[in-house]
Short mmCIF file of the N, C-alpha and C atoms (twelve columns), coordinates in Angstrom:
data_MODEL
# 
_entry.id   MODEL 
# 
loop_
_atom_site.group_PDB 
_atom_site.id 
_atom_site.type_symbol 
_atom_site.label_atom_id 
_atom_site.label_alt_id 
_atom_site.label_comp_id 
_atom_site.label_asym_id 
_atom_site.label_seq_id 
_atom_site.Cartn_x 
_atom_site.Cartn_y 
_atom_site.Cartn_z 
_atom_site.pdbx_PDB_model_num 
ATOM 1   N N  . MET A 1   35.181 75.854 -2.959 1 
ATOM 2   C CA . MET A 1   34.809 74.348 -3.167 1 
ATOM 3   C C  . MET A 1   34.017 74.804 -2.993 1 
ATOM 4   N N  . THR A 2   33.214 73.195 -2.518 1 
ATOM 5   C CA . THR A 2   32.593 72.160 -2.242 1 
ATOM 6   C C  . THR A 2   32.413 71.239 -0.434 1 
ATOM 7   N N  . ASP A 3   31.881 72.029 0.153  1 
ATOM 8   C CA . ASP A 3   31.843 70.329 1.363  1 
ATOM 9   C C  . ASP A 3   31.991 68.867 1.194  1 
ATOM 10  N N  . SER A 4   31.849 68.656 -0.855 1 
ATOM 11  C CA . SER A 4   31.680 67.458 -1.149 1 
ATOM 12  C C  . SER A 4   32.973 67.057 -1.348 1 
ATOM 13  N N  . TYR A 5   33.439 67.907 -2.113 1 
ATOM 14  C CA . TYR A 5   35.349 68.518 -2.645 1 
ATOM 15  C C  . TYR A 5   36.102 68.178 -1.664 1 
ATOM 16  N N  . VAL A 6   36.388 68.838 -0.593 1 
ATOM 17  C CA . VAL A 6   36.973 69.237 1.085  1 
ATOM 18  C C  . VAL A 6   37.391 67.443 1.123  1 
ATOM 19  N N  . GLU A 7   35.534 67.264 0.963  1 
ATOM 20  C CA . GLU A 7   35.844 65.440 1.875  1 
ATOM 21  C C  . GLU A 7   36.294 64.412 1.468  1 
ATOM 22  N N  . LEU A 8   36.213 65.248 -0.283 1 
ATOM 23  C CA . LEU A 8   36.677 63.588 -1.715 1 
ATOM 24  C C  . LEU A 8   38.704 63.712 -0.854 1 
ATOM 25  N N  . LYS A 9   38.919 65.703 -0.474 1 
ATOM 26  C CA . LYS A 9   40.724 65.690 -1.372 1 
ATOM 27  C C  . LYS A 9   40.900 64.395 0.417  1 
ATOM 28  N N  . ARG A 10  40.237 65.069 1.013  1 
ATOM 29  C CA . ARG A 10  40.949 63.773 2.544  1 
ATOM 30  C C  . ARG A 10  40.678 62.624 2.629  1 
ATOM 31  N N  . ARG A 11  39.778 62.262 1.995  1 
ATOM 32  C CA . ARG A 11  39.411 60.949 1.850  1 
ATOM 33  C C  . ARG A 11  40.267 60.051 1.069  1 
ATOM 34  N N  . ILE A 12  41.033 61.008 0.417  1 
ATOM 35  C CA . ILE A 12  41.950 60.728 -1.067 1 
ATOM 36  C C  . ILE A 12  43.435 61.282 0.093  1 
ATOM 37  N N  . ALA A 13  43.500 62.070 0.648  1 
ATOM 38  C CA . ALA A 13  44.603 62.225 1.366  1 
ATOM 39  C C  . ALA A 13  45.164 60.738 2.214  1 
ATOM 40  N N  . GLU A 14  43.726 61.537 3.341  1 
ATOM 41  C CA . GLU A 14  43.833 58.924 4.122  1 
ATOM 42  C C  . GLU A 14  44.044 57.982 3.125  1 
ATOM 43  N N  . LYS A 15  43.852 57.679 2.390  1 
ATOM 44  C CA . LYS A 15  43.841 57.145 1.966  1 
ATOM 45  C C  . LYS A 15  45.701 56.358 0.604  1 
ATOM 46  N N  . GLN A 16  45.645 57.718 0.822  1 
ATOM 47  C CA . GLN A 16  47.560 58.163 0.379  1 
ATOM 48  C C  . GLN A 16  48.753 57.415 0.670  1 
ATOM 49  N N  . ASN A 17  48.178 57.794 2.000  1 
ATOM 50  C CA . ASN A 17  48.445 58.229 3.212  1 
ATOM 51  C C  . ASN A 17  49.098 56.344 4.037  1 
ATOM 52  N N  . SER A 18  47.416 55.881 4.059  1 
ATOM 53  C CA . SER A 18  47.396 54.564 4.462  1 
ATOM 54  C C  . SER A 18  48.316 53.458 3.383  1 
ATOM 55  N N  . ILE A 19  48.251 53.539 1.232  1 
ATOM 56  C CA . ILE A 19  49.221 53.326 1.049  1 
ATOM 57  C C  . ILE A 19  50.419 53.022 1.319  1 
ATOM 58  N N  . ASP A 20  50.278 54.485 1.819  1 
ATOM 59  C CA . ASP A 20  52.227 54.747 1.855  1 
ATOM 60  C C  . ASP A 20  53.250 54.481 3.176  1 
ATOM 61  N N  . ARG A 21  51.814 53.789 4.388  1 
ATOM 62  C CA . ARG A 21  51.940 53.189 5.344  1 
ATOM 63  C C  . ARG A 21  52.793 51.500 5.247  1 
ATOM 64  N N  . LYS A 22  50.854 51.364 4.165  1 
ATOM 65  C CA . LYS A 22  51.595 50.135 4.309  1 
ATOM 66  C C  . LYS A 22  52.818 49.361 3.095  1 
ATOM 67  N N  . GLN A 23  53.153 49.570 2.091  1 
ATOM 68  C CA . GLN A 23  54.770 50.176 1.121  1 
ATOM 69  C C  . GLN A 23  55.415 50.115 2.051  1 
ATOM 70  N N  . ASP A 24  55.747 50.745 3.355  1 
ATOM 71  C CA . ASP A 24  57.299 50.603 3.860  1 
ATOM 72  C C  . ASP A 24  56.900 49.956 4.407  1 
ATOM 73  N N  . GLU A 25  55.493 49.246 5.027  1 
ATOM 74  C CA . GLU A 25  55.970 47.969 5.744  1 
ATOM 75  C C  . GLU A 25  56.787 46.819 4.780  1 
ATOM 76  N N  . MET A 26  55.857 46.457 3.977  1 
ATOM 77  C CA . MET A 26  56.076 45.756 3.383  1 
ATOM 78  C C  . MET A 26  57.763 46.150 2.659  1 
ATOM 79  N N  . LYS A 27  58.205 46.834 2.680  1 
ATOM 80  C CA . LYS A 27  59.487 46.426 2.168  1 
ATOM 81  C C  . LYS A 27  60.536 46.705 3.222  1 
ATOM 82  N N  . GLU A 28  59.716 46.308 4.658  1 
ATOM 83  C CA . GLU A 28  60.675 45.775 6.022  1 
ATOM 84  C C  . GLU A 28  60.500 44.777 5.751  1 
ATOM 85  N N  . GLN A 29  59.377 43.747 5.370  1 
ATOM 86  C CA . GLN A 29  59.511 42.685 5.157  1 
ATOM 87  C C  . GLN A 29  60.130 41.984 4.952  1 
ATOM 88  N N  . LEU A 30  60.089 42.972 3.260  1 
ATOM 89  C CA . LEU A 30  61.381 42.002 2.665  1 
ATOM 90  C C  . LEU A 30  62.855 42.249 2.459  1 
ATOM 91  N N  . LYS A 31  63.029 43.266 3.185  1 
ATOM 92  C CA . LYS A 31  63.520 43.838 3.781  1 
ATOM 93  C C  . LYS A 31  65.198 42.399 4.124  1 
ATOM 94  N N  . ASP A 32  63.314 41.964 5.915  1 
ATOM 95  C CA . ASP A 32  63.990 40.411 6.305  1 
ATOM 96  C C  . ASP A 32  63.921 38.745 5.873  1 
ATOM 97  N N  . ILE A 33  62.697 39.473 4.955  1 
ATOM 98  C CA . ILE A 33  63.140 37.689 4.527  1 
ATOM 99  C C  . ILE A 33  64.339 38.239 3.708  1 
ATOM 100 N N  . GLY A 34  64.842 38.992 2.714  1 
ATOM 101 C CA . GLY A 34  66.251 38.974 2.039  1 
ATOM 102 C C  . GLY A 34  67.218 38.399 3.286  1 
ATOM 103 N N  . VAL A 35  67.909 39.291 4.790  1 
ATOM 104 C CA . VAL A 35  67.899 38.992 5.598  1 
ATOM 105 C C  . VAL A 35  68.082 37.060 6.133  1 
ATOM 106 N N  . ALA A 36  67.046 36.717 6.176  1 
ATOM 107 C CA . ALA A 36  67.177 35.510 6.204  1 
ATOM 108 C C  . ALA A 36  67.199 34.756 5.303  1 
ATOM 109 N N  . LEU A 37  67.529 34.673 3.428  1 
ATOM 110 C CA . LEU A 37  67.075 33.788 2.782  1 
ATOM 111 C C  . LEU A 37  68.776 33.959 2.717  1 
ATOM 112 N N  . LYS A 38  70.013 34.682 3.515  1 
ATOM 113 C CA . LYS A 38  71.458 34.551 2.824  1 
ATOM 114 C C  . LYS A 38  71.913 33.199 3.319  1 
ATOM 115 N N  . PRO A 39  72.501 32.791 2.463  1 
ATOM 116 C CA . PRO A 39  73.159 32.162 2.107  1 
ATOM 117 C C  . PRO A 39  73.549 30.951 4.015  1 
ATOM 118 N N  . VAL A 40  74.943 32.027 4.490  1 
ATOM 119 C CA . VAL A 40  74.720 32.290 6.148  1 
ATOM 120 C C  . VAL A 40  73.608 31.760 6.976  1 
ATOM 121 N N  . ASN A 41  72.998 32.787 7.209  1 
ATOM 122 C CA . ASN A 41  71.659 32.286 7.315  1 
ATOM 123 C C  . ASN A 41  70.561 31.668 7.932  1 
ATOM 124 N N  . LEU A 42  70.939 31.032 6.058  1 
ATOM 125 C CA . LEU A 42  69.967 29.675 5.895  1 
ATOM 126 C C  . LEU A 42  71.837 28.207 6.170  1 
ATOM 127 N N  . ILE A 43  73.235 28.173 6.502  1 
ATOM 128 C CA . ILE A 43  74.184 28.000 6.743  1 
ATOM 129 C C  . ILE A 43  74.054 27.509 8.451  1 
ATOM 130 N N  . LYS A 44  73.583 28.829 8.205  1 
ATOM 131 C CA . LYS A 44  73.450 28.857 10.783 1 
ATOM 132 C C  . LYS A 44  71.873 27.386 11.037 1 
ATOM 133 N N  . GLY A 45  71.398 28.234 10.640 1 
ATOM 134 C CA . GLY A 45  68.808 27.794 10.754 1 
ATOM 135 C C  . GLY A 45  70.027 25.841 10.254 1 
ATOM 136 N N  . ALA A 46  71.287 25.631 9.249  1 
ATOM 137 C CA . ALA A 46  70.578 23.836 9.590  1 
ATOM 138 C C  . ALA A 46  71.105 22.893 10.607 1 
ATOM 139 N N  . MET A 47  72.211 24.638 10.414 1 
ATOM 140 C CA . MET A 47  73.235 24.017 11.760 1 
ATOM 141 C C  . MET A 47  72.473 23.465 13.058 1 
ATOM 142 N N  . GLY A 48  71.781 24.638 13.624 1 
ATOM 143 C CA . GLY A 48  71.038 24.441 14.532 1 
ATOM 144 C C  . GLY A 48  69.998 23.709 14.275 1 
ATOM 145 N N  . GLY A 49  69.529 23.495 13.563 1 
ATOM 146 C CA . GLY A 49  68.400 22.486 13.014 1 
ATOM 147 C C  . GLY A 49  69.123 20.649 13.611 1 
ATOM 148 N N  . ALA A 50  70.004 21.065 12.874 1 
ATOM 149 C CA . ALA A 50  71.053 19.446 12.751 1 
ATOM 150 C C  . ALA A 50  70.947 19.588 14.331 1 
ATOM 151 N N  . VAL A 51  71.590 19.928 14.863 1 
ATOM 152 C CA . VAL A 51  71.825 20.202 16.652 1 
ATOM 153 C C  . VAL A 51  70.766 19.524 17.581 1 
ATOM 154 N N  . ASN A 52  69.426 20.360 17.018 1 
ATOM 155 C CA . ASN A 52  68.750 20.496 17.442 1 
ATOM 156 C C  . ASN A 52  68.239 19.503 17.884 1 
ATOM 157 N N  . ALA A 53  67.660 18.788 16.366 1 
ATOM 158 C CA . ALA A 53  66.951 17.934 16.296 1 
ATOM 159 C C  . ALA A 53  67.347 16.467 16.617 1 
ATOM 160 N N  . ALA A 54  69.689 16.075 15.783 1 
ATOM 161 C CA . ALA A 54  69.851 14.431 17.126 1 
ATOM 162 C C  . ALA A 54  70.018 14.551 18.026 1 
ATOM 163 N N  . LYS A 55  69.459 13.281 18.289 1 
ATOM 164 C CA . LYS A 55  70.005 12.191 19.761 1 
ATOM 165 C C  . LYS A 55  70.925 12.397 20.147 1 
ATOM 166 N N  . LYS A 56  71.753 11.734 19.335 1 
ATOM 167 C CA . LYS A 56  73.079 11.262 20.191 1 
ATOM 168 C C  . LYS A 56  74.400 12.574 19.061 1 
ATOM 169 N N  . PRO A 57  75.331 12.210 20.159 1 
ATOM 170 C CA . PRO A 57  76.037 13.772 19.341 1 
ATOM 171 C C  . PRO A 57  77.052 12.835 18.497 1 
ATOM 172 N N  . SER A 58  77.186 11.199 18.424 1 
ATOM 173 C CA . SER A 58  77.938 11.304 16.902 1 
ATOM 174 C C  . SER A 58  77.174 11.281 15.475 1 
ATOM 175 N N  . VAL A 59  76.310 11.385 16.209 1 
ATOM 176 C CA . VAL A 59  74.956 11.472 14.557 1 
ATOM 177 C C  . VAL A 59  74.713 12.723 14.173 1 
ATOM 178 N N  . ILE A 60  74.351 13.948 15.532 1 
ATOM 179 C CA . ILE A 60  74.779 15.419 15.538 1 
ATOM 180 C C  . ILE A 60  76.803 15.496 14.518 1 
ATOM 181 N N  . SER A 61  77.744 15.215 15.063 1 
ATOM 182 C CA . SER A 61  79.168 14.967 14.645 1 
ATOM 183 C C  . SER A 61  78.929 15.627 12.975 1 
ATOM 184 N N  . THR A 62  78.062 13.262 12.575 1 
ATOM 185 C CA . THR A 62  78.399 12.840 11.127 1 
ATOM 186 C C  . THR A 62  77.484 14.133 10.295 1 
ATOM 187 N N  . ALA A 63  76.858 15.302 10.233 1 
ATOM 188 C CA . ALA A 63  75.233 15.205 10.025 1 
ATOM 189 C C  . ALA A 63  75.883 16.857 10.413 1 
ATOM 190 N N  . ILE A 64  76.389 17.320 11.352 1 
ATOM 191 C CA . ILE A 64  76.677 18.495 10.623 1 
ATOM 192 C C  . ILE A 64  78.153 18.203 10.160 1 
ATOM 193 N N  . GLY A 65  79.157 17.836 9.894  1 
ATOM 194 C CA . GLY A 65  80.697 16.978 9.085  1 
ATOM 195 C C  . GLY A 65  80.699 16.229 7.466  1 
ATOM 196 N N  . ILE A 66  79.072 16.394 7.797  1 
ATOM 197 C CA . ILE A 66  78.696 16.458 5.703  1 
ATOM 198 C C  . ILE A 66  77.967 17.806 5.415  1 
ATOM 199 N N  . GLY A 67  77.225 18.245 6.205  1 
ATOM 200 C CA . GLY A 67  75.517 18.832 5.865  1 
ATOM 201 C C  . GLY A 67  76.595 19.769 5.448  1 
ATOM 202 N N  . ILE A 68  77.434 20.744 6.236  1 
ATOM 203 C CA . ILE A 68  77.373 22.105 6.719  1 
ATOM 204 C C  . ILE A 68  78.983 22.785 5.178  1 
ATOM 205 N N  . PRO A 69  79.521 21.599 4.945  1 
ATOM 206 C CA . PRO A 69  80.518 21.914 4.123  1 
ATOM 207 C C  . PRO A 69  79.947 21.981 2.784  1 
ATOM 208 N N  . PHE A 70  78.649 20.579 2.777  1 
ATOM 209 C CA . PHE A 70  78.049 21.081 1.126  1 
ATOM 210 C C  . PHE A 70  77.032 21.966 1.754  1 
ATOM 211 N N  . LEU A 71  76.356 22.261 1.578  1 
ATOM 212 C CA . LEU A 71  75.412 23.762 2.132  1 
ATOM 213 C C  . LEU A 71  76.631 25.236 1.120  1 
ATOM 214 N N  . ALA A 72  77.467 24.890 2.460  1 
ATOM 215 C CA . ALA A 72  79.414 25.772 2.036  1 
ATOM 216 C C  . ALA A 72  78.921 25.475 0.842  1 
ATOM 217 N N  . ASP A 73  79.557 24.569 -0.040 1 
ATOM 218 C CA . ASP A 73  79.563 24.622 -1.238 1 
ATOM 219 C C  . ASP A 73  79.037 24.890 -2.164 1 
ATOM 220 N N  . ARG A 74  77.363 24.331 -2.190 1 
ATOM 221 C CA . ARG A 74  76.324 24.615 -3.268 1 
ATOM 222 C C  . ARG A 74  75.763 26.225 -3.568 1 
ATOM 223 N N  . LEU A 75  76.284 27.314 -1.220 1 
ATOM 224 C CA . LEU A 75  75.488 28.471 -2.043 1 
ATOM 225 C C  . LEU A 75  77.015 29.414 -1.616 1 
ATOM 226 N N  . LEU A 76  77.794 28.111 -0.336 1 
ATOM 227 C CA . LEU A 76  78.859 29.774 -1.187 1 
ATOM 228 C C  . LEU A 76  80.004 29.902 -2.209 1 
ATOM 229 N N  . PHE A 77  80.662 28.343 -3.034 1 
ATOM 230 C CA . PHE A 77  81.370 28.523 -3.381 1 
ATOM 231 C C  . PHE A 77  80.582 28.228 -4.679 1 
ATOM 232 N N  . ARG A 78  79.793 27.885 -5.346 1 
ATOM 233 C CA . ARG A 78  79.733 27.208 -6.798 1 
ATOM 234 C C  . ARG A 78  80.177 28.045 -7.635 1 
ATOM 235 N N  . LYS A 79  80.233 29.723 -7.344 1 
ATOM 236 C CA . LYS A 79  80.650 30.200 -8.569 1 
ATOM 237 C C  . LYS A 79  82.360 30.005 -8.361 1 
ATOM 238 N N  . ARG A 80  83.110 29.965 -7.630 1 
ATOM 239 C CA . ARG A 80  84.354 30.369 -7.247 1 
ATOM 240 C C  . ARG A 80  85.195 29.261 -8.349 1 
ATOM 241 N N  . GLY A 81  86.946 29.962 -8.017 1 
ATOM 242 C CA . GLY A 81  86.886 29.517 -8.430 1 
ATOM 243 C C  . GLY A 81  87.878 28.232 -7.554 1 
ATOM 244 N N  . PHE A 82  88.804 27.287 -8.459 1 
ATOM 245 C CA . PHE A 82  88.964 26.269 -7.642 1 
ATOM 246 C C  . PHE A 82  90.095 26.538 -6.081 1 
ATOM 247 N N  . ILE A 83  91.594 27.510 -6.429 1 
ATOM 248 C CA . ILE A 83  91.579 27.390 -5.868 1 
ATOM 249 C C  . ILE A 83  90.927 28.048 -4.679 1 
ATOM 250 N N  . PHE A 84  90.290 29.377 -4.360 1 
ATOM 251 C CA . PHE A 84  88.940 30.331 -4.095 1 
ATOM 252 C C  . PHE A 84  87.478 28.914 -3.248 1 
ATOM 253 N N  . ARG A 85  87.862 28.436 -4.075 1 
ATOM 254 C CA . ARG A 85  86.770 26.457 -3.915 1 
ATOM 255 C C  . ARG A 85  87.031 25.727 -2.945 1 
ATOM 256 N N  . THR A 86  88.102 26.082 -3.003 1 
ATOM 257 C CA . THR A 86  89.309 24.671 -1.666 1 
ATOM 258 C C  . THR A 86  89.582 25.644 -0.559 1 
ATOM 259 N N  . VAL A 87  89.930 26.304 -1.032 1 
ATOM 260 C CA . VAL A 87  90.780 27.244 0.603  1 
ATOM 261 C C  . VAL A 87  89.228 27.468 1.390  1 
ATOM 262 N N  . GLY A 88  88.001 27.962 0.441  1 
ATOM 263 C CA . GLY A 88  87.033 28.017 1.935  1 
ATOM 264 C C  . GLY A 88  86.275 26.737 2.062  1 
ATOM 265 N N  . LEU A 89  85.927 26.123 1.980  1 
ATOM 266 C CA . LEU A 89  86.313 24.658 1.845  1 
ATOM 267 C C  . LEU A 89  86.794 24.295 2.945  1 
ATOM 268 N N  . PHE A 90  88.103 24.369 3.070  1 
ATOM 269 C CA . PHE A 90  88.847 23.928 3.982  1 
ATOM 270 C C  . PHE A 90  89.053 24.636 5.436  1 
ATOM 271 N N  . ALA A 91  88.184 25.927 5.510  1 
ATOM 272 C CA . ALA A 91  88.322 26.830 6.492  1 
ATOM 273 C C  . ALA A 91  86.920 26.060 6.984  1 
ATOM 274 N N  . VAL A 92  85.554 26.503 6.181  1 
ATOM 275 C CA . VAL A 92  84.340 25.937 7.071  1 
ATOM 276 C C  . VAL A 92  84.101 24.641 7.465  1 
ATOM 277 N N  . ARG A 93  85.165 23.936 6.704  1 
ATOM 278 C CA . ARG A 93  85.184 22.234 7.783  1 
ATOM 279 C C  . ARG A 93  86.144 22.677 8.545  1 
ATOM 280 N N  . LYS A 94  87.196 23.165 9.321  1 
ATOM 281 C CA . LYS A 94  87.537 23.983 10.244 1 
ATOM 282 C C  . LYS A 94  87.193 24.438 11.525 1 
ATOM 283 N N  . LEU A 95  86.250 25.364 10.562 1 
ATOM 284 C CA . LEU A 95  85.084 25.743 11.179 1 
ATOM 285 C C  . LEU A 95  84.228 25.325 12.303 1 
ATOM 286 N N  . VAL A 96  83.615 23.958 10.939 1 
ATOM 287 C CA . VAL A 96  82.874 23.079 12.063 1 
ATOM 288 C C  . VAL A 96  83.342 22.132 12.779 1 
ATOM 289 N N  . ASN A 97  84.681 22.003 12.830 1 
ATOM 290 C CA . ASN A 97  84.782 20.629 14.083 1 
ATOM 291 C C  . ASN A 97  85.029 21.879 15.188 1 
ATOM 292 N N  . LYS A 98  86.208 22.835 15.391 1 
ATOM 293 C CA . LYS A 98  86.110 23.500 15.864 1 
ATOM 294 C C  . LYS A 98  84.900 24.408 17.214 1 
ATOM 295 N N  . PHE A 99  83.485 24.181 16.069 1 
ATOM 296 C CA . PHE A 99  82.373 24.287 15.788 1 
ATOM 297 C C  . PHE A 99  81.760 22.884 17.392 1 
ATOM 298 N N  . THR A 100 82.123 21.333 16.328 1 
ATOM 299 C CA . THR A 100 81.571 20.727 17.346 1 
ATOM 300 C C  . THR A 100 82.718 19.446 18.839 1 
ATOM 301 N N  . ALA A 101 83.806 20.389 18.626 1 
ATOM 302 C CA . ALA A 101 84.264 20.000 19.736 1 
ATOM 303 C C  . ALA A 101 83.901 20.585 20.511 1 
ATOM 304 N N  . LYS A 102 84.169 22.204 20.456 1 
ATOM 305 C CA . LYS A 102 83.592 23.228 21.394 1 
ATOM 306 C C  . LYS A 102 81.760 22.846 22.170 1 
ATOM 307 N N  . ARG A 103 81.654 22.119 21.105 1 
ATOM 308 C CA . ARG A 103 80.379 21.422 22.403 1 
ATOM 309 C C  . ARG A 103 79.754 20.517 22.665 1 
ATOM 310 N N  . GLY A 104 81.329 19.788 22.052 1 
ATOM 311 C CA . GLY A 104 80.992 18.663 22.812 1 
ATOM 312 C C  . GLY A 104 80.263 17.206 22.007 1 
ATOM 313 N N  . LEU A 105 80.037 17.543 21.300 1 
ATOM 314 C CA . LEU A 105 80.135 16.807 19.757 1 
ATOM 315 C C  . LEU A 105 80.288 15.142 19.332 1 
# 
């Protein structure tokens, strides 16, 4: 084998290793995006944003009390049966009330 052939094989192997590393990085980034887009994490982000954005506690309490159950209904319980949906929304409302009472909102 000539030196050119050996050099070409080496460069091909380096490029393949580079491609493999980039694919692994992209897979990790997609996993992170998937975690960030889970309905529970979206609800947490909305709740945190509502708490940080509003100035008055009554506004925060109202926004959280209306917004979070609505998001939960649309994202988590949309395709569930009536009983499961009702119980789930009841639990979400209780958690939201507990959260706002705990924070003094």
